Tab-separated table of C-alpha atoms and ligand atoms in Angstrom:
chain	number	residue	atom	x	y	z
A	1	MET	CA	-2.841	29.250	27.901
A	2	ALA	CA	-5.132	26.311	28.562
A	3	GLY	CA	-4.769	25.956	32.333
A	4	THR	CA	-6.953	27.280	35.126
A	5	SER	CA	-6.497	30.837	33.863
A	6	SER	CA	-8.629	29.831	30.853
A	7	ARG	CA	-11.335	28.035	32.865
A	8	ASN	CA	-12.758	30.279	35.541
A	9	SER	CA	-15.492	32.818	36.312
A	10	GLU	CA	-13.523	35.848	35.019
A	11	VAL	CA	-14.599	37.847	38.063
A	12	ILE	CA	-12.508	40.654	39.539
A	13	HIS	CA	-13.053	39.954	43.219
A	14	SER	CA	-13.407	42.607	45.901
A	15	GLY	CA	-11.590	40.769	48.731
A	16	ILE	CA	-14.447	40.380	51.227
A	17	TYR	CA	-14.309	36.625	51.823
A	18	TYR	CA	-10.820	35.874	53.134
A	19	PRO	CA	-9.533	36.133	56.717
A	20	GLN	CA	-7.969	39.467	57.664
A	21	SER	CA	-4.223	39.685	56.918
A	22	SER	CA	-4.245	36.465	54.864
A	23	LEU	CA	-2.349	36.582	51.580
A	24	LYS	CA	-5.652	35.961	49.793
A	25	ALA	CA	-7.190	39.083	51.376
A	26	GLU	CA	-4.174	41.343	50.946
A	27	LEU	CA	-3.135	40.252	47.454
A	28	CYS	CA	-6.746	40.262	46.219
A	29	ILE	CA	-7.318	43.867	47.291
A	30	GLU	CA	-3.944	45.103	46.043
A	31	GLY	CA	-4.332	42.980	42.889
A	32	ARG	CA	-7.843	44.278	42.137
A	33	LYS	CA	-6.634	47.876	42.138
A	34	LEU	CA	-3.602	47.032	39.986
A	35	LEU	CA	-5.727	44.906	37.656
A	36	TYR	CA	-8.379	47.561	36.913
A	37	LYS	CA	-5.535	49.964	36.035
A	38	TYR	CA	-3.712	47.373	33.896
A	39	LEU	CA	-6.888	46.361	32.028
A	40	ALA	CA	-7.704	50.005	31.266
A	41	GLU	CA	-4.160	50.880	30.199
A	42	ASN	CA	-3.901	47.827	27.941
A	43	LYS	CA	-7.435	48.186	26.531
A	44	VAL	CA	-8.510	44.738	27.774
A	45	ALA	CA	-12.307	44.415	27.957
A	46	HIS	CA	-13.639	44.623	31.507
A	47	ARG	CA	-16.569	46.091	33.406
A	48	ASN	CA	-16.841	47.227	37.008
A	49	CYS	CA	-20.446	45.963	37.236
A	50	GLY	CA	-20.634	45.264	40.996
A	51	LYS	CA	-22.301	42.312	42.633
A	52	LEU	CA	-25.142	41.562	44.985
A	53	VAL	CA	-24.708	38.925	47.732
A	54	VAL	CA	-28.089	37.733	48.938
A	55	ALA	CA	-29.467	36.245	52.142
A	56	VAL	CA	-32.470	34.155	51.136
A	57	ASN	CA	-33.942	33.711	54.622
A	58	GLU	CA	-33.675	35.146	58.135
A	59	SER	CA	-31.171	32.480	59.185
A	60	GLU	CA	-28.593	33.830	56.669
A	61	ILE	CA	-28.719	37.434	57.861
A	62	ALA	CA	-26.132	37.037	60.637
A	63	ALA	CA	-23.695	35.476	58.153
A	64	LEU	CA	-24.316	38.324	55.686
A	65	MET	CA	-23.584	40.916	58.386
A	66	GLU	CA	-20.419	39.018	59.326
A	67	LEU	CA	-19.386	38.978	55.663
A	68	GLN	CA	-19.765	42.766	55.587
A	69	ALA	CA	-17.742	43.082	58.803
A	70	ASN	CA	-15.032	40.843	57.344
A	71	GLY	CA	-14.924	42.894	54.149
A	72	ILE	CA	-14.549	46.106	56.181
A	73	ARG	CA	-11.782	44.513	58.315
A	74	ASN	CA	-10.005	43.676	55.041
A	75	GLY	CA	-10.304	47.276	53.850
A	76	VAL	CA	-13.304	46.988	51.496
A	77	SER	CA	-15.136	50.038	52.785
A	78	ASP	CA	-17.853	50.616	50.165
A	79	LEU	CA	-20.150	47.689	51.050
A	80	GLU	CA	-23.835	48.565	51.310
A	81	ILE	CA	-26.494	46.522	53.081
A	82	LEU	CA	-29.829	46.480	51.224
A	83	SER	CA	-33.309	45.483	52.409
A	84	GLY	CA	-35.244	42.764	50.582
A	85	ALA	CA	-37.267	45.507	48.825
A	86	GLU	CA	-34.097	47.309	47.709
A	87	CYS	CA	-32.695	44.023	46.351
A	88	LYS	CA	-35.936	43.532	44.386
A	89	LYS	CA	-35.620	47.003	42.917
A	90	LEU	CA	-32.060	46.286	41.797
A	91	ALA	CA	-32.712	42.731	40.573
A	92	PRO	CA	-36.464	41.993	40.353
A	93	GLU	CA	-36.021	38.251	39.722
A	94	VAL	CA	-33.926	37.684	42.852
A	95	LYS	CA	-35.393	36.171	46.019
A	96	ALA	CA	-33.765	37.877	49.006
A	97	VAL	CA	-34.688	39.041	52.502
A	98	MET	CA	-31.520	41.140	52.635
A	99	GLY	CA	-28.538	41.768	50.402
A	100	MET	CA	-25.128	43.379	50.264
A	101	LEU	CA	-23.986	45.450	47.331
A	102	VAL	CA	-20.293	45.048	46.503
A	103	PRO	CA	-19.504	47.894	44.084
A	104	SER	CA	-15.824	47.038	43.438
A	105	THR	CA	-16.518	43.607	41.880
A	106	GLY	CA	-16.158	43.366	38.116
A	107	ILE	CA	-15.712	41.085	35.133
A	108	MET	CA	-12.927	40.842	32.577
A	109	ASP	CA	-11.763	39.115	29.425
A	110	THR	CA	-9.134	36.784	30.907
A	111	HIS	CA	-7.784	35.743	27.491
A	112	GLY	CA	-7.333	39.414	26.626
A	113	LEU	CA	-5.469	39.863	29.917
A	114	MET	CA	-3.135	36.943	29.157
A	115	ARG	CA	-2.522	38.210	25.622
A	116	ALA	CA	-1.623	41.672	26.970
A	117	MET	CA	0.781	40.146	29.504
A	118	LYS	CA	2.403	37.927	26.877
A	119	ILE	CA	3.001	40.948	24.595
A	120	GLU	CA	4.468	42.973	27.479
A	121	PHE	CA	6.634	40.067	28.702
A	122	GLU	CA	8.084	39.447	25.241
A	123	ALA	CA	8.600	43.161	24.627
A	124	ASN	CA	10.784	43.124	27.764
A	125	ASP	CA	12.935	40.261	26.408
A	126	GLY	CA	10.956	37.547	28.170
A	127	PHE	CA	11.073	34.166	26.460
A	128	LEU	CA	8.048	31.867	26.556
A	129	LEU	CA	8.106	28.147	25.767
A	130	PHE	CA	4.738	26.597	24.975
A	131	ASP	CA	3.861	22.876	24.800
A	132	SER	CA	6.930	21.982	26.843
A	133	GLU	CA	6.674	19.944	29.999
A	134	VAL	CA	9.217	20.067	32.826
A	135	CYS	CA	10.021	16.476	33.795
A	136	GLU	CA	13.172	16.783	35.927
A	137	ILE	CA	14.764	19.335	38.276
A	138	LYS	CA	18.326	18.747	39.476
A	139	ARG	CA	20.430	20.788	41.885
A	140	ILE	CA	23.821	21.651	40.344
A	141	ASP	CA	26.228	24.100	42.041
A	142	GLU	CA	23.477	26.024	43.888
A	143	LYS	CA	21.526	26.261	40.615
A	144	TYR	CA	18.597	24.350	39.140
A	145	LEU	CA	18.977	22.293	35.980
A	146	VAL	CA	15.468	22.049	34.534
A	147	THR	CA	14.835	19.377	31.902
A	148	PHE	CA	11.849	19.276	29.557
A	149	THR	CA	10.340	16.124	28.014
A	150	ASN	CA	11.734	17.123	24.587
A	151	GLY	CA	15.239	17.047	26.090
A	152	GLU	CA	15.739	20.801	26.279
A	153	GLN	CA	17.491	22.046	29.430
A	154	PHE	CA	17.876	25.349	31.291
A	155	LEU	CA	20.143	26.262	34.183
A	156	ALA	CA	18.667	28.829	36.596
A	157	ALA	CA	19.723	30.350	39.910
A	158	THR	CA	16.116	31.276	40.668
A	159	LEU	CA	13.221	28.986	39.848
A	160	ILE	CA	9.556	29.871	40.364
A	161	ASN	CA	7.027	27.075	40.640
A	162	ALA	CA	3.781	28.543	39.259
A	163	ALA	CA	2.494	25.323	37.701
A	164	GLY	CA	-1.118	25.647	38.857
A	165	LEU	CA	-2.738	22.216	38.990
A	166	GLU	CA	0.708	20.574	38.703
A	167	CYS	CA	2.470	22.698	41.339
A	168	GLU	CA	2.748	19.696	43.679
A	169	LYS	CA	4.485	17.701	40.955
A	170	ILE	CA	7.026	20.503	40.360
A	171	ALA	CA	7.608	20.905	44.112
A	172	SER	CA	8.208	17.135	44.345
A	173	LEU	CA	10.613	17.224	41.375
A	174	ALA	CA	12.562	19.922	43.248
A	175	GLY	CA	12.815	17.534	46.208
A	176	ILE	CA	10.035	18.710	48.540
A	177	ASP	CA	8.140	16.051	50.475
A	178	THR	CA	4.717	17.667	49.959
A	179	ALA	CA	2.821	15.280	52.255
A	180	ALA	CA	5.243	15.809	55.162
A	181	THR	CA	5.251	19.601	54.732
A	182	GLY	CA	1.463	20.096	54.460
A	183	LEU	CA	1.655	20.905	50.764
A	184	LYS	CA	-0.471	18.151	49.297
A	185	LEU	CA	-2.640	19.518	46.520
A	186	HIS	CA	-6.303	18.605	46.083
A	187	TRP	CA	-8.151	19.033	42.796
A	188	CYS	CA	-11.651	20.381	43.090
A	189	LYS	CA	-13.807	20.370	39.981
A	190	ALA	CA	-16.187	23.129	38.909
A	191	GLU	CA	-19.018	23.043	36.387
A	192	TYR	CA	-20.864	25.902	34.719
A	193	TYR	CA	-24.239	26.074	32.985
A	194	LYS	CA	-25.153	28.791	30.529
A	195	THR	CA	-28.671	30.119	30.105
A	196	SER	CA	-30.327	31.808	27.151
A	197	GLU	CA	-32.770	33.418	29.604
A	198	ARG	CA	-32.508	37.194	29.983
A	199	PHE	CA	-32.772	39.045	33.307
A	200	CYS	CA	-33.466	42.697	34.132
A	201	PHE	CA	-30.265	43.322	36.118
A	202	ASP	CA	-26.619	43.892	35.240
A	203	LYS	CA	-25.000	42.768	38.503
A	204	LEU	CA	-23.453	39.452	39.430
A	205	ILE	CA	-25.627	37.632	41.979
A	206	TYR	CA	-24.003	35.540	44.705
A	207	PRO	CA	-25.609	33.386	47.403
A	208	MET	CA	-24.021	33.191	50.846
A	209	PRO	CA	-20.648	31.393	50.549
A	210	ASP	CA	-19.984	27.860	51.690
A	211	PRO	CA	-19.132	28.222	55.425
A	212	THR	CA	-15.974	26.057	55.148
A	213	GLY	CA	-14.569	28.390	52.487
A	214	MET	CA	-14.498	25.554	49.952
A	215	TYR	CA	-16.165	27.792	47.338
A	216	LEU	CA	-18.298	30.913	47.001
A	217	GLY	CA	-21.558	29.135	46.156
A	218	ILE	CA	-23.103	28.639	42.707
A	219	HIS	CA	-23.549	32.209	41.544
A	220	LEU	CA	-24.763	34.082	38.509
A	221	THR	CA	-22.024	35.674	36.455
A	222	LEU	CA	-22.104	37.710	33.315
A	223	ASN	CA	-19.328	37.711	30.805
A	224	ILE	CA	-18.092	40.610	28.724
A	225	ALA	CA	-20.381	39.517	25.851
A	226	GLY	CA	-23.353	39.821	28.236
A	227	GLU	CA	-23.994	36.073	28.428
A	228	VAL	CA	-25.360	34.710	31.708
A	229	ARG	CA	-23.681	31.721	33.371
A	230	PHE	CA	-24.282	29.885	36.611
A	231	GLY	CA	-21.494	28.216	38.514
A	232	PRO	CA	-19.089	27.023	39.570
A	233	SER	CA	-20.053	23.924	41.521
A	234	ALA	CA	-17.390	22.240	43.667
A	235	TYR	CA	-16.492	18.605	44.234
A	236	TYR	CA	-13.123	16.934	44.751
A	237	VAL	CA	-11.688	14.732	41.977
A	238	HIS	CA	-8.607	12.551	41.489
A	239	GLU	CA	-8.145	13.114	37.766
A	240	LEU	CA	-7.635	16.172	35.559
A	241	ASP	CA	-10.698	15.436	33.455
A	242	TYR	CA	-12.632	18.440	32.136
A	243	ALA	CA	-15.624	16.442	30.861
A	244	MET	CA	-18.998	17.779	32.026
A	245	ASP	CA	-20.817	15.419	34.387
A	246	GLU	CA	-24.508	16.215	34.059
A	247	SER	CA	-25.436	13.921	36.954
A	248	HIS	CA	-24.895	16.983	39.209
A	249	LYS	CA	-27.412	19.116	37.277
A	250	GLN	CA	-30.329	18.801	39.720
A	251	GLU	CA	-28.126	19.746	42.693
A	252	PHE	CA	-27.016	22.720	40.643
A	253	ILE	CA	-30.584	23.789	39.837
A	254	ASP	CA	-31.592	23.378	43.507
A	255	SER	CA	-28.794	25.772	44.561
A	256	VAL	CA	-29.673	28.453	42.009
A	257	THR	CA	-33.445	28.348	42.552
A	258	GLN	CA	-32.930	29.208	46.216
A	259	TYR	CA	-32.124	32.776	45.183
A	260	LEU	CA	-33.456	33.111	41.634
A	261	ASN	CA	-36.417	31.822	39.633
A	262	ILE	CA	-35.025	30.330	36.441
A	263	ASP	CA	-36.355	28.520	33.414
A	264	THR	CA	-34.488	25.202	33.679
A	265	GLU	CA	-35.348	24.397	30.028
A	266	LYS	CA	-33.002	27.227	29.012
A	267	LEU	CA	-30.056	25.868	31.002
A	268	HIS	CA	-27.271	24.279	28.951
A	269	PRO	CA	-23.962	22.710	29.980
A	270	ASP	CA	-21.061	25.121	29.548
A	271	ASP	CA	-17.434	24.959	30.621
A	272	THR	CA	-15.715	23.158	33.493
A	273	GLY	CA	-12.621	24.034	35.507
A	274	ILE	CA	-10.497	22.508	38.258
A	275	ARG	CA	-9.241	24.302	41.363
A	276	PRO	CA	-5.711	23.683	42.709
A	277	LYS	CA	-6.561	23.612	46.429
A	278	LEU	CA	-4.385	23.076	49.490
A	279	GLN	CA	-7.639	22.722	51.439
A	280	ALA	CA	-8.636	19.045	51.539
A	281	ALA	CA	-12.278	17.925	51.696
A	282	GLY	CA	-13.708	18.793	55.124
A	283	GLU	CA	-10.774	21.066	56.075
A	284	GLY	CA	-10.977	24.782	56.857
A	285	PHE	CA	-9.439	27.799	55.117
A	286	ARG	CA	-6.011	27.455	53.484
A	287	ASP	CA	-4.138	30.484	52.244
A	288	PHE	CA	-2.028	30.934	49.105
A	289	TYR	CA	1.414	29.456	49.765
A	290	ILE	CA	4.114	31.746	48.317
A	291	LYS	CA	7.526	31.120	49.774
A	292	GLU	CA	11.226	30.931	49.000
A	293	GLU	CA	12.249	27.479	50.163
A	294	SER	CA	15.680	28.055	51.775
A	295	SER	CA	14.324	26.396	54.918
A	296	LYS	CA	13.921	23.230	52.826
A	297	TYR	CA	17.523	23.575	51.541
A	298	LEU	CA	16.243	24.911	48.209
A	299	SER	CA	17.529	28.479	48.128
A	300	GLY	CA	16.272	30.361	45.105
A	301	PHE	CA	13.292	28.012	44.662
A	302	ILE	CA	10.116	30.069	44.979
A	303	ASN	CA	7.100	27.959	45.494
A	304	LEU	CA	3.579	29.163	44.591
A	305	MET	CA	1.031	26.575	45.648
A	306	GLY	CA	-2.746	26.571	46.044
A	307	ILE	CA	-3.181	29.555	43.712
A	308	GLU	CA	-6.925	29.126	43.399
A	309	SER	CA	-9.520	31.929	43.463
A	310	PRO	CA	-8.883	34.888	43.828
A	311	GLY	CA	-5.701	34.054	41.899
A	312	LEU	CA	-6.579	35.945	38.738
A	313	THR	CA	-7.677	39.073	40.573
A	314	SER	CA	-4.469	38.854	42.616
A	315	CYS	CA	-2.126	38.060	39.711
A	316	LEU	CA	-0.312	41.404	39.539
A	317	ALA	CA	0.019	41.573	43.331
A	318	ILE	CA	1.297	37.964	43.402
A	319	ALA	CA	3.886	39.021	40.812
A	320	ARG	CA	4.857	42.058	42.930
A	321	TYR	CA	5.092	39.874	46.073
A	322	THR	CA	7.225	37.282	44.250
A	323	ALA	CA	9.491	39.975	42.773
A	324	ASP	CA	10.009	41.368	46.306
A	325	ILE	CA	11.069	37.886	47.492
A	326	ILE	CA	13.565	37.655	44.618
A	327	ALA	CA	14.902	41.170	45.343
A	328	SER	CA	15.395	40.197	49.007
A	329	LEU	CA	17.627	37.275	47.956
A	330	ASN	CA	20.157	39.490	46.214
B	1	FAD	C1	-13.668	27.239	38.495
B	1	FAD	C2	-12.731	28.344	38.821
B	1	FAD	C3	-13.204	29.649	38.906
B	1	FAD	C4	-12.343	30.681	39.218
B	1	FAD	N1	-12.817	31.957	39.200
B	1	FAD	C5	-11.978	32.969	39.464
B	1	FAD	C6	-12.455	34.304	39.418
B	1	FAD	O1	-13.593	34.563	39.043
B	1	FAD	N2	-11.606	35.292	39.775
B	1	FAD	C7	-10.326	35.047	40.169
B	1	FAD	O2	-9.631	35.981	40.537
B	1	FAD	N3	-9.832	33.788	40.194
B	1	FAD	C8	-10.623	32.753	39.832
B	1	FAD	N4	-10.153	31.476	39.815
B	1	FAD	C9	-8.754	31.253	40.162
B	1	FAD	C10	-7.836	31.542	38.984
B	1	FAD	O3	-8.381	31.039	37.788
B	1	FAD	C11	-6.478	30.904	39.272
B	1	FAD	O4	-6.042	31.279	40.553
B	1	FAD	C12	-5.427	31.353	38.267
B	1	FAD	O5	-5.920	31.256	36.950
B	1	FAD	C13	-4.200	30.510	38.452
B	1	FAD	O6	-3.237	30.894	37.507
B	1	FAD	P1	-1.873	30.112	37.474
B	1	FAD	O7	-1.023	30.813	36.484
B	1	FAD	O8	-1.356	29.901	38.863
B	1	FAD	O9	-2.267	28.639	36.953
B	1	FAD	P2	-2.594	28.140	35.440
B	1	FAD	O10	-3.376	29.132	34.689
B	1	FAD	O11	-3.169	26.774	35.634
B	1	FAD	O12	-1.174	28.043	34.813
B	1	FAD	C14	-0.248	27.043	35.177
B	1	FAD	C15	0.619	26.750	33.997
B	1	FAD	O13	1.638	25.827	34.371
B	1	FAD	C16	1.807	24.929	33.287
B	1	FAD	N5	2.415	23.684	33.767
B	1	FAD	C17	1.887	22.761	34.600
B	1	FAD	N6	2.736	21.729	34.758
B	1	FAD	C18	3.824	21.994	33.990
B	1	FAD	C19	5.037	21.276	33.717
B	1	FAD	N7	5.328	20.087	34.271
B	1	FAD	N8	5.916	21.852	32.862
B	1	FAD	C20	5.663	23.053	32.274
B	1	FAD	N9	4.524	23.771	32.508
B	1	FAD	C21	3.623	23.236	33.347
B	1	FAD	C22	0.390	24.724	32.764
B	1	FAD	O14	0.424	24.202	31.451
B	1	FAD	C23	-0.176	26.107	32.836
B	1	FAD	O15	0.092	26.818	31.659
B	1	FAD	C24	-10.971	30.412	39.486
B	1	FAD	C25	-10.505	29.109	39.384
B	1	FAD	C26	-11.360	28.078	39.042
B	1	FAD	C27	-10.837	26.691	38.885
């Protein structure tokens, strides 16, 4: 459990950002509802704290209104537009001319979620192999012979590629030409800074998102312990290196101070993460790719690629969607 699921913002997203009818929109909204229920039933720490998206000047107001309209198109009906004065009342330290309250957003303990799923999976006779790397996939009699680096092998009629940052490698091992089929993966790094500063509000604070959909903007998140973090930043990388690069710190501070006055002395490097994106630098929106690959002569191979944010919020809906694909094969 050391992949992207361990290195993220731990936010339960509402589903306002993604184009109508996209998998990201539909699975996020379905997944959010399923996730709140699952977290409660399995006693995993979480809090439906809500978030405030802020427009910091007049020029951002049209985009904020469009974000509300998009959320409503997607079925998020409880969005509330607030004046600058109302934003101040809710979060006195925030600089905003207008804001949008998103009540369905929340935070969760992602490690607690993974632990709960592991227990449930194993209780239902699931078998998990840790520290084992798939290095070869061969087609044998309409099945897949999967070989691990330690020599262990499994034969499976159905194979799901859910390898996160390495999903392109697994797709290639299965025989897919990822470049020719538009499935090249791009790694996009994220950095977080923690602050010891305390604020008077208990909501997450988000700026207006990046217009290309590359990321949601460097926002303020709270974790279950009540700690305040800023992040994540976004820049494309060619290596899976989680080291913090503090040369981006000023850029980071400049983004945050647009919507919040902070004491930069209290800002300390925190975690980093890497996004598995199908969207290349400079490209527009790319959806989750979840498909059974019969059309590529790989029947029974179910390919999950580009499972970036809102992947955690969507996880139970992605599982439901994948299970439906498997059921349709039989
Ligand atoms: C910075 C950042 C912030 C995010 N914030 C949020 C958020 O607030 N809310 C939200 O909903 N989503 C968020 N996400 C997205 C979310 O974290 C991911 O969508 C989700 O965790 C992906 O889960 P996964 O299981 O697909 O991938 P992973 O968690 O990466 O799991 C993939 C697994 O495959 C294994 N694997 C890889 N290659 C092989 C191989 N060859 N053989 C065997 N195993 C292999 C890995 O070891 C790993 O265990 C964020 C992502 C990032 C990067």
